[in-house]
Coordinates of C-alpha atoms in Angstrom, one line a residue:
X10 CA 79.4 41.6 40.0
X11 CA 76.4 40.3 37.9
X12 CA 75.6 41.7 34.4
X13 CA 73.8 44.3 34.5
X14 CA 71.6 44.4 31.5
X15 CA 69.7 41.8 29.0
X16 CA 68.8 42.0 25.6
X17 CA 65.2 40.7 24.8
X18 CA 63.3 40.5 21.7
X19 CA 59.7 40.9 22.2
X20 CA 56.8 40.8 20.4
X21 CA 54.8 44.3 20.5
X22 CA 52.4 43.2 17.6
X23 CA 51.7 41.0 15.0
X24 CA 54.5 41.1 12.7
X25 CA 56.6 43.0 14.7
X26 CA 59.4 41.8 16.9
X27 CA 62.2 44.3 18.5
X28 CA 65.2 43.8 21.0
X29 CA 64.4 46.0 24.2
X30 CA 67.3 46.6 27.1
X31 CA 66.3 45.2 30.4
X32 CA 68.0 45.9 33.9
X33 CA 68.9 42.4 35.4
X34 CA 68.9 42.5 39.2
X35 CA 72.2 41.7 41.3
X36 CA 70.4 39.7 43.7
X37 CA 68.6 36.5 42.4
X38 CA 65.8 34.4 44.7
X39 CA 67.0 31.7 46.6
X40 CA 65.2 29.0 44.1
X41 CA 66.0 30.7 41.0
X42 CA 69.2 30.6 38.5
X43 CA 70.8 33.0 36.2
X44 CA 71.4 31.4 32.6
X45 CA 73.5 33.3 29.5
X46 CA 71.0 32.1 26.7
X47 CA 73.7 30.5 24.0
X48 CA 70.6 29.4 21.2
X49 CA 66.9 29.0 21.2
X50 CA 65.1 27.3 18.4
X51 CA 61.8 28.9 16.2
X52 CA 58.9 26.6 17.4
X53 CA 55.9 27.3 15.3
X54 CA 54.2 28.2 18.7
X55 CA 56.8 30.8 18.3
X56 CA 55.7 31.9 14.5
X57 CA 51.4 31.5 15.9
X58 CA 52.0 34.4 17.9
X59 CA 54.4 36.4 15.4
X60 CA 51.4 36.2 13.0
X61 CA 48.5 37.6 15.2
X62 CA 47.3 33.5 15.5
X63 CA 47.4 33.7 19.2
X64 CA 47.2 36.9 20.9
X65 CA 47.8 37.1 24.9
X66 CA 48.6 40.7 25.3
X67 CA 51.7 42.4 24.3
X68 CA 54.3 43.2 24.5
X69 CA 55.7 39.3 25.1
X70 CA 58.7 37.7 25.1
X71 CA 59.0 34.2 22.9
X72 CA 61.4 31.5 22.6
X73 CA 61.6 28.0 24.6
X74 CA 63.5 25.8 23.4
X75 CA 66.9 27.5 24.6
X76 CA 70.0 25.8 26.2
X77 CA 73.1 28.2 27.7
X78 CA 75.7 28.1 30.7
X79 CA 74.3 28.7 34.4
X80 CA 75.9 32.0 35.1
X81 CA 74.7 32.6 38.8
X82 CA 72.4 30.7 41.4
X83 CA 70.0 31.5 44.8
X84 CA 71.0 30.6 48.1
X85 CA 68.4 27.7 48.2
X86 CA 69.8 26.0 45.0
X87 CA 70.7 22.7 44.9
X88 CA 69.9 20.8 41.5
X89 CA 72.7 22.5 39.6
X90 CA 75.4 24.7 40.0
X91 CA 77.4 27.9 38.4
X92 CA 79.1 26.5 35.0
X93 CA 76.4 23.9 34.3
X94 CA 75.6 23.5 30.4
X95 CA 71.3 23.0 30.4
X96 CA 68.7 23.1 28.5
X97 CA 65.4 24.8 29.8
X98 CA 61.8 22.8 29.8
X99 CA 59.3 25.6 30.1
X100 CA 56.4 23.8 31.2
X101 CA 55.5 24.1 34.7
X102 CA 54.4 21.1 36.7
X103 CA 53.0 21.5 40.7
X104 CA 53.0 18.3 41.1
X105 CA 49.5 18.5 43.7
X106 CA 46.7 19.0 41.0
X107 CA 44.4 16.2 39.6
X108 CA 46.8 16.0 36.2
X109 CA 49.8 16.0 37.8
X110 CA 49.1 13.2 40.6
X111 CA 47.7 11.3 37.0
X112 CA 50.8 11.2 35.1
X113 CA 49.3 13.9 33.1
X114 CA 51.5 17.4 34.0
X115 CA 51.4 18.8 31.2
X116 CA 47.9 19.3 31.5
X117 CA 48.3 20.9 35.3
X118 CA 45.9 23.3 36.0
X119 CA 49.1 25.6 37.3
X120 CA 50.7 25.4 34.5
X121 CA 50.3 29.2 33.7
X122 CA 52.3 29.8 36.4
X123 CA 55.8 31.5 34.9
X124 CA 59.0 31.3 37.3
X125 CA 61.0 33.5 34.9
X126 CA 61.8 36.7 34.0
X127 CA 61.8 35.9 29.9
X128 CA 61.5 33.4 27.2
X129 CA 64.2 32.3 25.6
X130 CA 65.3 34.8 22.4
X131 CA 67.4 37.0 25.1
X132 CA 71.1 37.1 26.3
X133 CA 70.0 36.1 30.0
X134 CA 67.0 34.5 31.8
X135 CA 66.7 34.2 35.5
X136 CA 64.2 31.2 36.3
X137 CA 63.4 28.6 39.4
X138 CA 66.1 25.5 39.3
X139 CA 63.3 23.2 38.7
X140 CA 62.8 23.9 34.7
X141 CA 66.4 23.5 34.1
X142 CA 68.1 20.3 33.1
X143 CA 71.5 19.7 32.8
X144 CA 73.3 18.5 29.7
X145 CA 75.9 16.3 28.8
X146 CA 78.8 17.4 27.0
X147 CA 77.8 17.5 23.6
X148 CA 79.4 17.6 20.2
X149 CA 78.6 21.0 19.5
X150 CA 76.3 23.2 22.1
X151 CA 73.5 24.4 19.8
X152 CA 72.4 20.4 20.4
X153 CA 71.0 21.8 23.6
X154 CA 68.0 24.2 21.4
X155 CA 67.2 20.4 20.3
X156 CA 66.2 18.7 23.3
X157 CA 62.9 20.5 24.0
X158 CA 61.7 20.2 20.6
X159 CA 63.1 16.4 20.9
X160 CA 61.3 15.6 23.8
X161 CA 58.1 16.4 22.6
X162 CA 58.7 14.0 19.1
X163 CA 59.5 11.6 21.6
X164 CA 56.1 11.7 23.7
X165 CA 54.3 11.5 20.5
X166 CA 55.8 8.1 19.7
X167 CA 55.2 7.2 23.2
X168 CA 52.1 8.2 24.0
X169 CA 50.5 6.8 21.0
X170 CA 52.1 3.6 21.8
X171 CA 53.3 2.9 18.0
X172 CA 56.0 1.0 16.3
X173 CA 57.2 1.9 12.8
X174 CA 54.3 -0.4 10.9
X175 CA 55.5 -3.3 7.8
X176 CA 54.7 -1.2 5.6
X177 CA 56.5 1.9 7.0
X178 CA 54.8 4.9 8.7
X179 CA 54.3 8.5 7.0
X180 CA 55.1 11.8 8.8
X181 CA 53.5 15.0 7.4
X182 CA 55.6 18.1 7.6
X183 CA 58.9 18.0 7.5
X184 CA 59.7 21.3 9.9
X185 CA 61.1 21.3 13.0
X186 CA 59.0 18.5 15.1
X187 CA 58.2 16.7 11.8
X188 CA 62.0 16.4 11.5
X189 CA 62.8 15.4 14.6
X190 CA 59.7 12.9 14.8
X191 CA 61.4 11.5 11.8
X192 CA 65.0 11.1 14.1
X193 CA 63.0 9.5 16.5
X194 CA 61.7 6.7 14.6
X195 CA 64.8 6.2 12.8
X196 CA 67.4 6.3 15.3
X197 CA 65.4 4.2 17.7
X198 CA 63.0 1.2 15.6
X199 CA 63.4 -0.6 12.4
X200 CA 61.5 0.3 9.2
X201 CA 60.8 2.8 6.4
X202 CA 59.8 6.0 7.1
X203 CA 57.5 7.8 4.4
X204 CA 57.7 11.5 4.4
X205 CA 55.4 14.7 2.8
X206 CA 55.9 18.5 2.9
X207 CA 55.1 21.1 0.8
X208 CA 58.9 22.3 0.6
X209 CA 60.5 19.5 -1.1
X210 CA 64.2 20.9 -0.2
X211 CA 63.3 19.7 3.3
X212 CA 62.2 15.9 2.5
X213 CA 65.5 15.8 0.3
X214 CA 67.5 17.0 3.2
X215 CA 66.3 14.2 5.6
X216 CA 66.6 11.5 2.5
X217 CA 70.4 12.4 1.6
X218 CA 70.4 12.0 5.2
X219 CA 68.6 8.2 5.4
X220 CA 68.8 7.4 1.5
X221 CA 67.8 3.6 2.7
X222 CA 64.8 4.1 4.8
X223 CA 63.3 7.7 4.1
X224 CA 60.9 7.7 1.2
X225 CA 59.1 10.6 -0.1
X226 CA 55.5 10.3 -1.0
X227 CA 54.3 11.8 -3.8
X228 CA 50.6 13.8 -4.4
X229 CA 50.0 10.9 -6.9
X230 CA 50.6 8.2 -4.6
X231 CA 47.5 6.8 -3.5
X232 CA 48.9 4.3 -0.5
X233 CA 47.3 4.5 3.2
X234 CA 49.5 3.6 6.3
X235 CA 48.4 2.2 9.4
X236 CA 50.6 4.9 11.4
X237 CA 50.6 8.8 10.5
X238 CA 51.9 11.6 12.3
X239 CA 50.7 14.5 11.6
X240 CA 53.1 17.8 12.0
X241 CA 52.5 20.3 9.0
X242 CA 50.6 22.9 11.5
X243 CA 47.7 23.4 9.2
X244 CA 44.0 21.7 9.0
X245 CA 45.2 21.1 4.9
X246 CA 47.6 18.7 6.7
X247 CA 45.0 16.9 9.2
X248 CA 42.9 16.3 6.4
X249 CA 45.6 14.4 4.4
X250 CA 46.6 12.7 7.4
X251 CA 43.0 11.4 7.4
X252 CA 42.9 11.0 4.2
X253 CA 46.0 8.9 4.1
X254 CA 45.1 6.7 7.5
X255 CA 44.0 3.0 6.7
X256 CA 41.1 1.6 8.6
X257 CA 42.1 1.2 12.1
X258 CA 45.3 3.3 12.1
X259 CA 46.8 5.5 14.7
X260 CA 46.6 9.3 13.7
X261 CA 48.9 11.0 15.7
X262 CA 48.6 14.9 15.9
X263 CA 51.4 16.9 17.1
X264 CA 50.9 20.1 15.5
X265 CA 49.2 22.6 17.5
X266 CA 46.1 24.3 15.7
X267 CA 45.2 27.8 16.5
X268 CA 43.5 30.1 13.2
X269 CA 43.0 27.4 11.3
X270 CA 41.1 25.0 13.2
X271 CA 40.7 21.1 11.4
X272 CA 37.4 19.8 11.0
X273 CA 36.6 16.1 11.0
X274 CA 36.6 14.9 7.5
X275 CA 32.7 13.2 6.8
X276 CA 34.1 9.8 6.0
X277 CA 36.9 9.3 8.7
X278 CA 34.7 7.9 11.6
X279 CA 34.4 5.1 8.6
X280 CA 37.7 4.0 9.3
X281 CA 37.3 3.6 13.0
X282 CA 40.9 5.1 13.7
X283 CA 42.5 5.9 16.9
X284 CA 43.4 9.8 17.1
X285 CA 45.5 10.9 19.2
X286 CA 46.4 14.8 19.8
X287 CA 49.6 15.3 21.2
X288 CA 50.5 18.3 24.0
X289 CA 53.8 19.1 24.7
X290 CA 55.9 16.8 26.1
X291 CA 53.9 14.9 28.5
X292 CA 54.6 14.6 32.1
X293 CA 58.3 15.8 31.0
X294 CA 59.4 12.4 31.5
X295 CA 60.5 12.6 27.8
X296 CA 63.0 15.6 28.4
X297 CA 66.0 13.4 29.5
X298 CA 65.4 11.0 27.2
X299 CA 65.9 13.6 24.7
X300 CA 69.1 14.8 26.3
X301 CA 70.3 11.2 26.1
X302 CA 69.3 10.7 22.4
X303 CA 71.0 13.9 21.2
X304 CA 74.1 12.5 22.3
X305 CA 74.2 9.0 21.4
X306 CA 72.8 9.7 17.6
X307 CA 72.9 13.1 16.5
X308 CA 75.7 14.1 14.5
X309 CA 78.0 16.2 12.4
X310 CA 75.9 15.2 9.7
X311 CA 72.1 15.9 11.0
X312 CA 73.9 19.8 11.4
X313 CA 72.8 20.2 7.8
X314 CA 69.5 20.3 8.6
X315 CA 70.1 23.2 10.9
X316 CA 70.3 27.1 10.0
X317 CA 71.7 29.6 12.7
X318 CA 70.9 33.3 12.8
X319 CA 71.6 36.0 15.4
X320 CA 69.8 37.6 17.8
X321 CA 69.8 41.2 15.9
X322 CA 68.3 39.5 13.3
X323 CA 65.1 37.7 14.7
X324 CA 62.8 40.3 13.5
X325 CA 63.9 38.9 9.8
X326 CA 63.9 35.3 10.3
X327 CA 60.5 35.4 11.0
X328 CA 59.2 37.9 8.5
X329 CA 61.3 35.7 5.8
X330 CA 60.7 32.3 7.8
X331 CA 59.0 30.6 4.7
X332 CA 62.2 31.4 2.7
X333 CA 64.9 30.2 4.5
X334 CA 65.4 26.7 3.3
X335 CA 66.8 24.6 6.5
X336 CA 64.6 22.3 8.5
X337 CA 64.8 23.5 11.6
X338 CA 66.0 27.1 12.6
X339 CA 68.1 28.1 15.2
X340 CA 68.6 31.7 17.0
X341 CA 72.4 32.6 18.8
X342 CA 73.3 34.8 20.9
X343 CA 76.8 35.3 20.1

């Protein structure tokens, strides 16, 4: 007999999260799997929408970068089985469209197409196979709320096509894809890595984690770096990255503007600079390649950049968000 109920935390307005009860069906289609949700990570997607930034109707539910234990599968399923440890990617490919046929998925004009019955802040989800991948055996299994997140830090190195430069590269924002753009480069190239956020807890957190190659810029610092990546989330953080490209450098935007939309600063087109804006993860070629690097290189020691909070507690993590000093946050479900 299949559990019967699911808790959700949805989104009913700005600023307002709560956990509803849902029934959960006994029978699930024959493409689709049953997963117990273990963690999710906060995205900042996650914190646009809990701040009225993006509004698609409410109630909705939020989370996607969640990992847990197949619980039950459909008649038709064959890419994984009962007892697999996975971690979900939630963006949906058809494979048939213009974008797809390109190499460029994640731009598939499908891809508001939603094979699930929730996001990922719940105890259960019930989704089509094809989202799911499964894990190795990690360390620990909140690594798994790290490979979605991961994959996308990834596709920004790749897409942008950039090595760490001579004189070291500079990632703005230090949050959860700033950090883990940060293990990216420093796990997999040579090189310096210079790093800026308004919190400086968090740069400290990833030096005392690199002490030889992470290097903290500070406001009186005047250098320019052929390579920036910009992650703060905020057009005050394009602007710097603009500010801090040299002439024909890569600018490489992951964060994902919504209320507070950048404008071109007037002298930039000066530089002649390649820009790149980064969307997810790509064609979701990056998302094993994520599961792979989280277990050759991240450790007991990278967990201090972690915080974990339950599920009955959501509704506080993100009203307190800006307070709680790690990283990277985490929700469980336990």
């Amino acid at each position: 007999m299949l559990t019967s109920s699911n808790s959700v935390a949805r989104l009913i307005s700005p600023g307002r999260l709560i956990l509803t009860c849902d029934a959960l069906g006994q029978d699930l289609p024959r493409d689709f799997i049953r997963i117990k949700i273990e963690f999710c990570g906060v995205c900042g997607t996650d914190r646009s929408f809990y701040l009225g930034h993006r509004d698609e109707g409410y109630p909705i539910s939020l989370g996607h970068e969640h990992c847990g234990t197949i619980v039950a599968v459909g008649d038709g399923v064959t890419l994984c089985r009962v007892g697999d440890f996975v971690a979900i990617d939630p963006n949906f490919r058809c494979g048939d469209c213009h974008y797809c046929r390109s190499g460029a998925g994640h731009l598939c004009v499908n891809g508001a197409v939603n094979w699930y019955s929730n996001r990922g802040y719940a105890r259960f989800v019930d989704i089509k196979d094809t989202y799911a991948l499964t894990l190795p055996k990690y360390r620990a299994p909140h690594m798994g709320a790290l490979v979605e997140p991961l994959s996308v830090a990834i596709n920004a190195t790749e897409i942008a096509k950039c090595a760490i430069s001579d004189e070291g590269s500079l990632v703005l924002g230090a949050g959860g894809i700033g950090t883990l753009l940060i293990f990216t480069l420093l796990e997999t190239q040579e090189g310096e890595i210079w790093i800026y956020d308004k919190e400086p807890h968090k740069m400290a957190a990833l030096q005392a984690l690199y002490p030889t190659r992470v290097r903290i810029l500070e406001d009186t610092d005047d250098r320019v770096f052929s390579v920036v990546f910009e992650a703060t989330g905020s057009s005050s953080g394009f602007a710097l990255g603009c500010a801090r490209l040299a002439k024909l450098g890569r600018l490489i935007v992951v964060s994902r503007y919504h209320a507070d939309e950048p404008a071109i600063p007037e002298r930039l087109p000066w530089k002649q600079p390649n820009v790149y804006f980064v969307h997810l993860n790509g064609n979701g070629e990056s998302f094993p390649k994520a599961a792979a690097l989280m277990e050759e290189s991240w450790g007991q020691d990278h967990d201090y950049l972690l915080s974990f909070h339950s599920l009955s507690d959501i509704d506080k993590v993100f009203s307190e968000y800006g307070t709680l000093p790690a990283n990277k946050k985490i929700i469980t479900m336990e």
